[in-house]
XYZ file of N, CA and C in Angstrom:
828
model
N 0.423 -1.519 0.172
C 0.218 0.028 -0.004
C 1.064 1.111 0.067
N 0.369 2.556 -0.714
C 1.503 3.281 -0.721
C 0.884 4.439 0.188
N 1.880 5.088 1.104
C 1.232 5.860 2.009
C 1.673 7.379 1.080
N 0.837 7.924 1.728
C 0.913 9.637 0.686
C 1.086 10.281 1.549
N 1.814 11.066 1.777
C 2.268 12.487 2.612
C 1.538 13.274 3.248
N 0.934 13.481 4.714
C 0.159 14.096 4.907
C 0.442 15.534 5.001
N 0.131 17.025 4.400
C 0.310 17.757 4.101
C -0.225 18.710 5.165
N 0.614 19.724 5.745
C -0.013 20.421 6.946
C -0.654 21.582 6.180
N -1.628 22.156 6.126
C -2.589 22.824 5.914
C -2.326 24.121 6.078
N -1.769 25.472 5.394
C -1.795 26.408 6.089
C -2.734 27.723 6.230
N -3.153 28.160 7.252
C -4.120 29.192 8.014
C -3.565 30.204 7.237
N -4.387 30.881 6.203
C -4.934 32.145 6.337
C -5.029 33.406 7.217
N -4.326 34.573 7.861
C -4.496 34.959 9.009
C -6.209 35.533 8.637
N -6.925 35.572 9.765
C -8.161 36.005 10.075
C -8.145 36.888 11.081
N -9.718 38.248 10.997
C -9.909 38.649 12.159
C -10.088 37.590 13.619
N -10.424 36.465 13.305
C -10.401 35.372 14.375
C -9.005 35.104 15.387
N -8.157 35.542 14.374
C -6.983 35.312 15.231
C -6.823 36.116 16.172
N -7.581 37.270 16.762
C -7.372 38.320 17.631
C -8.564 37.601 18.974
N -9.063 36.799 18.364
C -10.434 36.074 18.735
C -10.083 35.595 20.572
N -9.373 35.706 21.900
C -9.603 35.005 22.861
C -10.605 34.041 23.772
N -10.724 33.202 23.538
C -11.671 31.959 24.792
C -11.353 32.205 25.485
N -12.141 32.709 26.934
C -12.117 33.049 28.060
C -11.992 31.016 28.737
N -11.499 31.563 29.863
C -11.231 30.127 30.229
C -11.580 29.892 31.742
N -12.549 31.458 32.395
C -12.685 31.325 33.714
C -14.148 31.860 33.354
N -14.700 31.474 34.518
C -16.862 31.934 34.760
C -16.372 33.160 34.832
N -17.307 34.309 34.229
C -17.367 35.556 35.000
C -17.746 35.985 35.973
N -16.912 36.888 37.021
C -17.260 37.452 38.016
C -18.079 38.354 38.238
N -19.602 38.299 38.720
C -20.422 39.827 38.581
C -19.514 40.311 40.132
N -20.276 41.497 39.191
C -20.114 43.188 40.516
C -20.754 42.867 41.740
N -19.492 43.284 42.916
C -20.450 43.004 44.129
C -20.844 44.267 44.949
N -21.198 45.178 44.145
C -21.188 46.691 44.244
C -22.574 47.066 43.207
N -24.123 47.505 44.230
C -25.263 47.748 43.644
C -25.222 48.618 42.796
N -24.328 49.728 42.459
C -23.742 50.636 41.552
C -23.516 50.227 40.871
N -22.792 48.777 40.122
C -22.184 48.318 38.870
C -23.286 47.778 38.194
N -24.369 47.965 39.100
C -25.802 47.085 37.627
C -26.763 48.602 37.103
N -26.950 47.506 36.036
C -28.121 48.269 35.560
C -29.562 48.427 36.204
N -30.185 49.021 36.795
C -31.419 49.518 37.532
C -32.755 50.041 36.791
N -33.911 48.835 36.835
C -35.106 50.644 36.962
C -35.698 50.471 37.937
N -35.944 51.715 38.680
C -36.574 51.808 39.426
C -38.247 52.537 38.677
N -39.423 52.309 38.794
C -40.582 52.570 39.043
C -41.289 52.447 39.658
N -42.300 53.553 40.086
C -43.626 53.425 40.899
C -44.576 55.132 40.917
N -44.847 55.109 41.928
C -45.633 55.612 42.599
C -45.295 57.178 42.168
N -45.836 58.422 41.643
C -45.325 59.730 41.830
C -45.045 60.136 43.391
N -44.275 60.924 43.127
C -43.889 61.517 45.009
C -43.519 60.817 46.010
N -42.830 59.645 45.217
C -42.573 58.229 46.432
C -41.407 58.401 47.084
N -40.641 59.106 45.946
C -38.934 59.478 46.281
C -38.100 58.494 45.617
N -38.519 58.432 44.567
C -37.338 57.340 43.349
C -36.769 58.283 43.249
N -36.556 59.944 43.126
C -35.323 60.607 42.251
C -34.570 60.286 43.688
N -34.723 60.816 44.582
C -34.068 61.078 45.539
C -33.480 60.232 46.066
N -33.992 59.285 46.703
C -33.564 57.310 46.466
C -32.541 57.612 45.339
N -32.626 57.894 44.035
C -31.351 56.971 42.968
C -30.414 58.502 43.356
N -30.539 59.791 44.236
C -29.548 60.137 44.158
C -28.242 60.086 45.294
N -28.989 59.351 45.969
C -28.132 59.000 47.062
C -27.126 57.598 46.750
N -26.887 57.328 45.666
C -26.246 56.516 45.039
C -24.849 57.733 44.940
N -23.147 56.791 45.058
C -22.635 57.257 45.555
C -22.132 58.114 44.126
N -21.909 59.382 44.298
C -21.278 60.178 42.862
C -22.223 60.204 41.524
N -23.501 60.454 42.721
C -24.448 60.348 41.617
C -25.107 61.644 40.695
N -25.592 61.943 38.899
C -25.728 62.734 38.477
C -26.856 62.528 37.754
N -28.125 63.390 38.399
C -29.567 63.025 37.625
C -29.952 63.381 36.372
N -30.266 62.858 34.814
C -30.648 63.810 34.166
C -31.895 64.134 33.866
N -32.255 65.260 34.383
C -33.825 65.569 34.442
C -34.286 66.050 33.291
N -35.317 65.698 33.005
C -36.401 65.634 32.034
C -37.730 66.318 32.695
N -38.039 65.825 33.560
C -39.277 66.250 34.115
C -39.351 67.193 34.745
N -40.448 67.886 33.974
C -40.596 69.965 34.503
C -41.048 70.001 35.981
N -40.228 71.407 36.218
C -40.219 71.915 37.309
C -40.004 70.731 38.558
N -38.511 70.341 38.214
C -37.921 69.185 39.593
C -36.693 70.122 40.010
N -36.834 71.564 39.773
C -35.268 71.866 40.451
C -35.797 72.431 42.054
N -36.459 71.648 42.668
C -37.091 71.890 44.128
C -36.374 70.860 44.635
N -35.527 70.012 43.845
C -34.558 68.862 44.828
C -33.666 69.223 45.111
N -33.287 68.925 45.807
C -31.679 69.344 46.559
C -30.612 67.868 45.681
N -30.442 67.713 44.703
C -29.447 66.796 44.551
C -28.767 67.094 43.258
N -27.776 66.330 42.917
C -26.709 66.655 41.477
C -27.616 66.672 40.472
N -27.930 67.723 39.389
C -28.901 67.748 37.704
C -28.396 67.901 37.103
N -28.700 68.037 35.749
C -28.874 68.573 34.937
C -30.040 68.520 34.463
N -30.686 69.788 33.510
C -31.926 69.685 33.898
C -32.145 70.129 31.822
N -32.926 69.261 31.505
C -33.146 69.279 30.334
C -34.670 69.372 29.734
N -35.018 70.454 29.442
C -36.484 70.763 29.330
C -36.818 69.947 28.344
N -38.302 69.211 28.199
C -38.791 68.464 26.878
C -39.547 69.652 26.477
N -40.001 69.482 25.173
C -40.930 70.036 24.550
C -41.286 69.414 23.355
N -42.646 69.396 22.940
C -43.140 68.768 21.923
C -42.819 69.610 20.542
N -43.259 69.144 19.138
C -42.924 69.199 18.015
C -43.894 70.842 17.898
N -44.576 71.424 18.357
C -45.028 72.663 18.108
C -43.677 73.454 19.023
N -43.194 73.797 19.643
C -42.187 73.904 20.426
C -40.754 74.017 19.485
N -40.936 73.071 19.214
C -39.319 72.245 18.175
C -40.015 73.288 17.115
N -40.429 73.574 16.589
C -40.723 74.034 15.072
C -40.805 75.344 15.176
N -41.351 76.110 16.094
C -41.928 77.580 16.372
C -40.033 77.905 16.421
N -39.675 77.209 17.560
C -38.105 77.963 17.918
C -37.116 77.650 17.316
N -36.874 76.641 16.382
C -36.041 75.748 15.544
C -34.575 76.103 15.718
N -34.524 75.194 16.596
C -33.619 75.416 17.894
C -32.457 74.372 16.761
N -31.263 74.862 17.377
C -30.246 74.268 16.928
C -29.222 73.088 17.286
N -30.443 73.020 18.508
C -29.817 71.630 19.102
C -31.532 71.327 20.127
N -31.744 69.910 19.603
C -33.109 69.494 20.183
C -32.518 68.680 21.220
N -33.405 69.189 22.264
C -33.564 68.101 23.671
C -32.596 67.015 23.359
N -33.135 66.208 22.482
C -32.178 64.573 22.203
C -30.770 64.998 22.082
N -30.587 66.029 21.420
C -29.215 66.467 20.966
C -28.204 66.585 22.013
N -28.883 67.706 23.068
C -28.887 67.974 24.459
C -28.015 66.529 25.059
N -29.396 65.855 25.073
C -29.164 64.552 26.116
C -27.768 63.837 25.471
N -27.178 63.637 24.216
C -25.989 62.770 24.033
C -24.960 63.860 24.006
N -25.164 65.361 24.296
C -23.940 65.827 24.482
C -23.926 65.851 26.238
N -24.518 65.220 26.802
C -24.174 65.343 28.204
C -24.133 63.815 28.339
N -24.300 63.237 27.291
C -23.654 61.521 27.636
C -22.203 61.556 27.495
N -22.153 62.118 26.286
C -20.705 62.506 25.951
C -19.475 63.095 26.664
N -19.911 64.092 27.793
C -19.377 64.675 28.738
C -19.255 64.182 30.089
N -20.567 62.980 30.333
C -20.206 62.100 31.664
C -19.244 61.098 31.294
N -19.309 60.692 30.272
C -18.357 59.612 29.622
C -16.702 59.607 29.343
N -16.338 61.796 30.070
C -14.939 61.972 30.223
C -15.142 62.682 31.631
N -15.785 62.102 32.682
C -16.243 62.992 33.404
C -16.038 62.142 35.074
N -14.711 61.836 35.979
C -14.925 60.903 36.652
C -15.522 60.910 37.660
N -15.645 62.287 38.269
C -16.853 62.666 38.961
C -18.184 61.670 39.391
N -18.802 61.087 37.889
C -19.583 60.754 37.993
C -19.987 59.311 38.267
N -20.282 58.827 39.162
C -20.125 57.208 38.987
C -21.550 56.718 38.515
N -22.789 57.122 38.575
C -23.810 56.589 38.870
C -24.540 57.562 37.829
N -25.581 57.314 36.694
C -26.428 58.211 36.500
C -27.902 57.706 36.071
N -28.950 58.922 37.245
C -30.113 58.837 36.537
C -30.774 59.094 35.892
N -31.706 58.314 35.280
C -32.720 59.200 34.015
C -33.874 59.176 34.343
N -34.545 60.771 34.598
C -35.609 61.244 34.931
C -35.877 62.068 33.942
N -37.089 61.354 33.344
C -37.093 60.043 33.324
C -37.249 59.485 32.247
N -37.024 57.934 31.559
C -36.605 57.376 30.833
C -37.522 57.110 29.558
N -38.665 57.761 30.634
C -40.026 57.999 29.045
C -40.021 58.726 28.428
N -39.237 59.885 28.733
C -39.527 61.631 28.354
C -37.656 61.789 27.674
N -36.779 60.813 28.189
C -36.299 60.637 27.052
C -36.044 59.385 26.468
N -37.113 58.912 26.338
C -37.317 57.965 24.454
C -38.376 58.968 23.902
N -38.969 59.558 24.601
C -39.880 60.851 23.827
C -39.001 61.573 23.260
N -38.124 62.395 23.427
C -37.211 63.526 23.179
C -36.431 62.759 21.656
N -36.185 61.571 21.971
C -35.584 60.624 20.980
C -36.233 60.740 19.543
N -37.164 60.283 20.370
C -38.668 60.179 18.617
C -38.785 61.196 18.027
N -39.205 62.668 18.953
C -39.561 63.984 18.853
C -38.126 64.347 17.574
N -36.995 64.253 18.322
C -35.930 64.615 17.010
C -35.895 64.491 15.855
N -36.223 62.784 15.896
C -36.770 62.379 14.845
C -37.190 62.499 13.945
N -38.547 62.987 14.311
C -39.851 63.387 13.457
C -39.858 64.789 12.982
N -38.640 66.014 14.037
C -38.476 67.141 13.315
C -37.283 66.997 12.185
N -36.380 66.354 12.768
C -35.918 66.546 11.141
C -35.925 65.722 10.042
N -37.016 64.949 10.049
C -37.713 64.509 9.027
C -39.084 65.066 8.547
N -39.663 66.583 9.614
C -40.748 67.478 8.888
C -41.673 66.649 9.273
N -42.195 65.981 10.017
C -43.314 65.034 10.480
C -43.601 65.047 12.084
N -45.007 64.920 11.962
C -45.213 64.371 13.264
C -45.208 63.459 14.240
N -45.156 62.503 13.632
C -45.007 60.897 14.407
C -44.605 60.024 12.954
N -43.813 59.145 13.085
C -42.959 58.626 12.433
C -43.690 57.721 11.976
N -44.758 57.227 11.833
C -46.000 56.396 10.802
C -46.047 57.113 10.050
N -46.044 58.806 10.125
C -46.466 59.590 8.839
C -45.383 59.295 7.767
N -44.467 58.754 7.826
C -43.393 58.242 7.036
C -43.654 58.058 5.643
N -44.060 56.517 6.191
C -44.882 55.393 5.606
C -43.271 54.554 4.629
N -42.455 54.014 5.501
C -41.204 54.247 5.115
C -40.677 53.033 5.390
N -42.332 52.071 5.422
C -41.789 50.434 5.789
C -41.096 50.074 7.370
N -41.462 51.432 8.748
C -40.290 51.041 9.581
C -39.158 51.301 9.744
N -38.814 51.949 8.442
C -37.114 52.702 8.346
C -36.705 53.873 9.721
N -37.925 54.634 9.709
C -37.932 55.690 10.860
C -37.646 55.059 12.052
N -39.077 54.345 12.058
C -38.835 53.536 13.683
C -37.676 52.885 14.198
N -36.833 52.501 13.102
C -35.679 51.230 13.691
C -34.880 52.341 13.654
N -34.413 53.676 13.000
C -33.464 54.373 13.343
C -33.952 55.250 14.455
N -34.946 55.636 15.211
C -35.398 55.704 15.786
C -34.601 54.911 17.727
N -35.123 53.332 16.930
C -34.539 52.348 18.133
C -33.007 52.309 18.251
N -32.347 52.508 17.119
C -31.148 52.254 16.769
C -30.171 53.824 17.725
N -30.261 54.757 17.369
C -30.366 55.816 18.005
C -30.221 55.870 19.530
N -31.401 55.339 20.041
C -31.916 55.610 21.263
C -31.013 54.552 22.243
N -31.217 53.502 21.915
C -30.350 51.855 22.406
C -28.370 52.271 21.919
N -27.949 53.038 21.205
C -26.955 52.854 20.752
C -26.201 54.319 21.771
N -27.055 55.105 22.310
C -26.796 56.345 23.003
C -26.629 55.944 24.863
N -27.993 54.978 25.001
C -27.447 55.061 26.364
C -26.683 53.681 26.265
N -26.245 52.789 25.523
C -25.258 51.623 25.687
C -23.762 52.164 26.091
N -23.904 53.437 25.204
C -22.531 54.116 26.018
C -22.241 54.113 27.339
N -23.630 54.803 27.733
C -23.069 54.387 29.181
C -23.166 53.063 29.993
N -24.180 52.608 29.479
C -23.943 50.840 29.761
C -22.936 49.900 29.606
N -21.756 50.167 28.447
C -20.731 50.056 28.937
C -19.690 50.734 29.296
N -19.730 52.006 30.431
C -18.654 52.328 30.650
C -18.501 52.110 32.222
N -18.804 51.633 32.731
C -18.548 51.150 33.887
C -18.981 51.982 34.687
N -19.924 52.456 34.422
C -20.791 53.545 35.216
C -21.963 53.094 35.782
N -22.891 53.236 36.743
C -23.797 52.976 37.221
C -25.083 53.582 36.421
N -26.059 52.690 36.082
C -27.150 53.512 35.358
C -28.922 52.837 35.998
N -29.391 54.189 36.072
C -30.497 53.588 36.796
C -32.004 54.342 35.970
N -32.322 53.669 35.504
C -33.532 54.408 34.524
C -34.819 54.775 35.553
N -35.415 55.500 35.765
C -36.358 55.722 36.838
C -37.749 56.201 35.794
N -39.112 55.981 36.320
C -40.444 55.848 35.555
C -41.273 55.578 36.400
N -42.608 56.130 36.083
C -43.668 56.505 37.094
C -44.391 54.847 36.540
N -45.807 54.639 37.161
C -46.222 53.198 36.728
C -47.575 53.419 36.468
N -48.311 52.253 35.704
C -49.577 52.334 35.219
C -49.373 50.966 35.635
N -51.239 50.743 35.376
C -51.932 49.408 35.102
C -51.934 49.187 33.702
N -51.744 47.970 33.475
C -51.716 47.632 32.020
C -51.672 45.938 31.542
N -52.588 45.684 30.859
C -53.456 44.472 30.789
C -51.797 43.750 30.400
N -51.846 41.901 31.021
C -50.830 41.535 30.996
C -51.209 40.696 29.323
N -50.339 41.165 28.331
C -50.839 39.952 27.204
C -50.539 38.579 27.456
N -52.180 37.598 26.862
C -52.116 36.521 26.924
C -52.658 35.987 28.771
N -52.635 36.878 29.356
C -53.338 36.322 30.811
C -54.530 36.541 30.834
N -55.662 36.648 29.955
C -56.937 36.359 30.305
C -57.496 38.167 31.017
N -57.265 39.196 30.748
C -57.339 40.077 32.015
C -56.585 40.568 32.971
N -55.658 39.628 33.043
C -54.686 39.989 34.012
C -54.203 41.362 33.850
N -54.619 42.755 35.115
C -53.452 43.568 34.904
C -52.690 43.963 36.194
N -51.574 44.414 35.031
C -50.161 44.093 36.255
C -49.582 46.238 35.945
N -48.902 45.905 37.217
C -48.263 47.408 37.159
C -46.898 47.528 36.550
N -47.278 48.474 35.800
C -45.666 47.957 34.963
C -45.691 49.746 34.539
N -43.971 49.696 34.278
C -43.284 51.500 33.660
C -44.048 52.040 32.896
N -44.703 53.133 32.889
C -45.268 54.206 32.364
C -44.865 54.571 30.581
N -43.632 53.593 30.558
C -42.764 54.537 29.600
C -43.261 53.849 27.984
N -43.328 53.826 27.016
C -43.681 53.198 25.985
C -43.397 51.884 25.812
N -44.209 51.017 24.653
C -43.265 49.282 25.021
C -42.233 49.265 23.940
N -41.732 50.374 23.530
C -40.656 49.960 22.729
C -39.247 50.129 23.220
N -39.992 51.419 24.759
C -38.504 52.033 25.226
C -38.577 50.437 26.562
N -39.707 49.844 26.944
C -39.662 48.882 27.644
C -39.154 47.747 27.364
N -38.583 47.394 26.198
C -38.622 46.175 25.622
C -36.967 46.552 25.799
N -36.368 47.602 25.734
C -34.910 47.694 25.633
C -34.487 47.900 27.634
N -36.068 48.186 28.080
C -35.449 48.493 29.707
C -35.043 46.861 30.296
N -36.550 46.009 29.648
C -36.374 44.498 29.868
C -34.752 43.345 29.559
N -34.593 44.529 28.285
C -33.084 43.551 28.093
C -31.677 43.985 28.886
N -31.913 45.137 28.724
C -30.503 45.783 29.424
C -30.462 45.874 30.819
N -31.332 45.718 32.099
C -31.703 46.230 33.246
C -31.248 44.674 34.012
N -30.528 44.668 35.048
C -30.539 43.295 35.854
C -31.790 43.550 36.593
N -31.649 44.662 37.111
C -32.744 44.711 38.508
C -33.901 45.796 37.629
N -34.975 45.381 38.524
C -36.303 46.051 38.148
C -37.101 46.289 39.774
N -37.005 47.179 39.767
C -37.801 47.809 41.254
C -38.973 48.493 41.469
N -40.164 47.889 41.580
C -41.069 48.407 41.996
C -41.367 49.709 43.013
N -41.692 50.648 43.702
C -41.376 50.844 44.951
C -42.920 51.610 45.106
N -43.546 51.155 45.676
C -45.190 51.274 46.026
C -45.033 51.295 47.381
N -46.319 50.894 48.142
C -46.866 51.325 49.856
C -47.346 49.761 50.095
N -47.047 48.952 50.633
C -47.641 47.682 51.811
C -48.768 48.552 52.434
N -49.860 48.746 52.432
C -50.541 49.064 53.166
C -50.346 51.221 53.355
N -50.195 51.500 54.101
C -49.600 52.545 54.232
C -48.158 52.621 54.518
N -47.615 51.844 54.517
C -46.024 51.848 54.296
C -45.319 52.014 52.938
N -44.294 52.278 53.240
C -43.627 52.476 51.587
C -42.710 51.135 51.621
N -42.741 50.627 50.486
C -41.873 49.333 50.139
C -41.729 49.415 48.452
N -40.380 48.373 48.688
C -39.474 47.935 47.285
C -40.007 46.991 46.762
N -40.778 46.707 45.538
C -40.802 45.208 45.397
C -39.921 44.567 44.305
N -38.735 43.592 44.934
C -38.025 43.001 43.671
C -38.233 41.812 42.584
N -39.209 40.992 43.122
C -38.911 39.494 42.907
C -40.678 39.724 42.510
N -41.487 39.969 41.453
C -42.465 40.041 41.369
C -43.584 39.048 41.316
N -45.394 39.774 41.193
C -45.794 38.632 41.046
C -46.764 38.950 40.041
N -48.032 38.441 40.516
C -49.176 38.506 38.976
C -49.480 39.983 39.572
N -49.609 41.034 40.308
C -49.628 42.124 40.797
C -48.566 43.529 39.917
N -47.523 42.666 39.803
C -46.372 43.724 40.007
C -45.664 43.196 38.875
N -44.683 44.103 38.017
C -43.787 43.438 37.379
C -42.227 44.006 37.950
N -41.362 43.288 38.253
C -40.330 43.909 38.839
C -39.782 42.489 38.186
N -37.917 42.682 38.431
C -37.195 41.253 38.223
C -35.885 41.386 39.147
N -35.204 40.239 39.112
C -34.287 39.837 39.736
C -32.661 38.918 38.955
N -32.316 39.708 38.474
C -31.034 39.241 37.668
C -30.342 38.205 38.162
N -30.416 37.759 39.432
C -28.826 37.828 40.630
C -29.625 36.231 41.441
N -29.452 35.506 41.673
C -29.446 34.462 42.406
C -28.676 34.334 43.788
N -27.572 35.493 43.542
C -26.654 35.837 44.746
C -27.032 36.792 45.549
N -28.104 37.966 45.245
C -28.693 39.051 46.057
C -29.822 39.228 46.356
N -30.535 39.882 47.130
C -31.545 39.940 47.380
C -31.992 39.255 48.095
N -31.537 38.334 49.309
C -31.924 37.453 49.765
C -32.067 37.534 51.184
N -32.851 37.215 52.085
C -32.680 37.083 53.437
C -30.828 36.994 54.008
N -30.580 36.995 55.236
C -29.787 36.414 56.379
C -29.781 34.742 56.002
N -30.517 34.436 55.862
C -30.597 32.519 56.038
C -30.218 32.236 54.543
N -30.509 33.223 53.720
C -30.472 32.833 51.830
C -31.642 32.630 50.864
N -32.639 32.942 52.209
C -34.300 32.962 51.170
C -34.004 34.100 50.252
N -34.902 33.883 48.950
C -35.145 35.243 48.421
C -35.752 36.071 48.527
N -35.698 37.525 48.477
C -36.810 38.414 49.205
C -37.530 38.962 48.159
N -38.424 39.234 48.564
C -39.842 39.992 47.334
C -39.902 40.984 47.434
N -40.499 41.604 48.917
C -40.519 42.943 49.165
C -39.978 43.210 50.355
N -39.180 44.674 50.581
C -39.347 45.077 51.916
C -39.202 46.583 52.045
N -39.545 46.717 52.993
C -40.120 47.960 53.304
C -38.408 49.196 53.565
N -38.904 50.671 53.260
C -37.736 51.638 52.535
C -38.100 52.691 53.600
N -39.054 53.010 54.883
C -38.796 53.725 56.235
C -39.100 54.985 55.317
N -39.402 56.116 56.050
C -40.028 57.037 55.307
C -39.000 58.600 54.340
N -37.325 58.012 54.388
C -36.670 59.303 53.383
C -36.076 58.418 52.628
N -35.105 59.200 51.989
C -34.355 58.638 50.586
C -33.643 58.023 51.311
N -33.180 58.767 51.977
C -32.181 57.928 52.925
C -31.747 56.642 53.604
N -33.171 56.291 53.866
C -33.470 55.233 54.496
C -34.171 54.536 53.436
N -34.508 54.584 52.169
C -34.526 53.811 51.357
C -33.448 53.080 50.646
N -32.645 54.352 49.914
C -31.407 53.498 49.756
C -30.596 52.740 50.366
N -30.463 53.064 51.819
C -30.026 52.254 52.894
C -30.030 50.762 52.641
N -31.898 50.679 52.919
C -32.319 49.301 52.763
C -31.886 48.592 51.276
N -31.888 49.348 50.187
C -32.007 49.068 49.051
C -30.571 47.954 49.149
N -29.834 48.909 49.433
C -28.266 48.416 49.598
C -28.073 47.346 50.113
N -28.655 47.423 51.401
C -28.818 46.157 52.611
C -29.187 45.028 51.880
N -30.400 45.429 51.368
C -31.338 43.944 50.710
C -30.145 43.288 49.805
N -29.841 44.120 48.732
C -28.465 43.776 47.537
C -28.274 42.833 48.469
N -27.106 43.128 49.699
C -25.988 42.621 49.730
C -26.200 41.514 51.087
N -27.620 41.335 51.027
C -28.009 40.277 51.494
C -28.360 40.796 53.434
N -28.043 42.037 53.866
C -27.992 42.038 54.717
C -28.930 43.160 55.528
N -30.355 43.108 54.923
C -31.278 43.597 55.397
C -32.238 42.900 56.777
N -32.265 44.015 57.930
C -33.247 43.012 58.655
C -34.313 42.619 58.785
N -34.232 41.346 59.446
C -35.880 40.640 58.988
C -37.142 41.856 59.674
N -37.018 42.808 59.999
C -38.032 43.226 60.553
C -38.204 44.451 59.181
N -37.788 44.386 58.412
C -37.720 45.383 57.421
C -37.947 44.642 56.163
N -38.236 43.140 55.824
C -38.735 41.820 55.151
C -40.225 41.880 55.037
N -40.691 42.086 54.185
C -42.441 41.569 54.534
C -42.592 40.424 53.765
């Protein structure tokens, strides 16, 4: 039998040569401020003030008339299409938001960014694109969804810069009851942002926290139920001292106590009398 000589094939170098397969598992961050959070709930309950307690936080404020809060913030005045067309601005509110994002990325004094509210941030992005195209609504374009895709891409790309910059990111929203799709008339408390914005939040947030009441006492819900949408993306956090999952806990009557209890719940050190 004649043996043929085995020829070693020479592989052409490609971009794959720069790819390295990790050998170790990812180690999740140990600080609450390193995660992406959605905090939503009733108006006036203290969501913004609680987020301002995060170390080195900055609130990107799009809610009108909120300068009464003693917090570190930048104010962005939301406007509608009529105001945009009348004023003919050189920079729309959305472009101002994008400018702040770029500035935040270069500022080491900012560790956590709070978006108040993410509802209005998405609206600012949507109105910017409508203004640029001279229409009142993306549906007026009749472009087979191209404008909707441009809004989605611009919104996600802008926020992803903060998401991947090793800075904490907290999306603030209000809450309302909405029927749960496919659940036979079941209604649930969810954020008031648009469905497109909520879809992004569900994709990127590690934790979604509902801030409401248990009777007449303020409480946060971290693991949801049929009445409340929330999400806990970790099995190692928000546990009792005995290792049992926490669903809801009290926050006290001040934003300082609310942040303290939220952080204690995250680190599994919350006192038993605060757990519901």
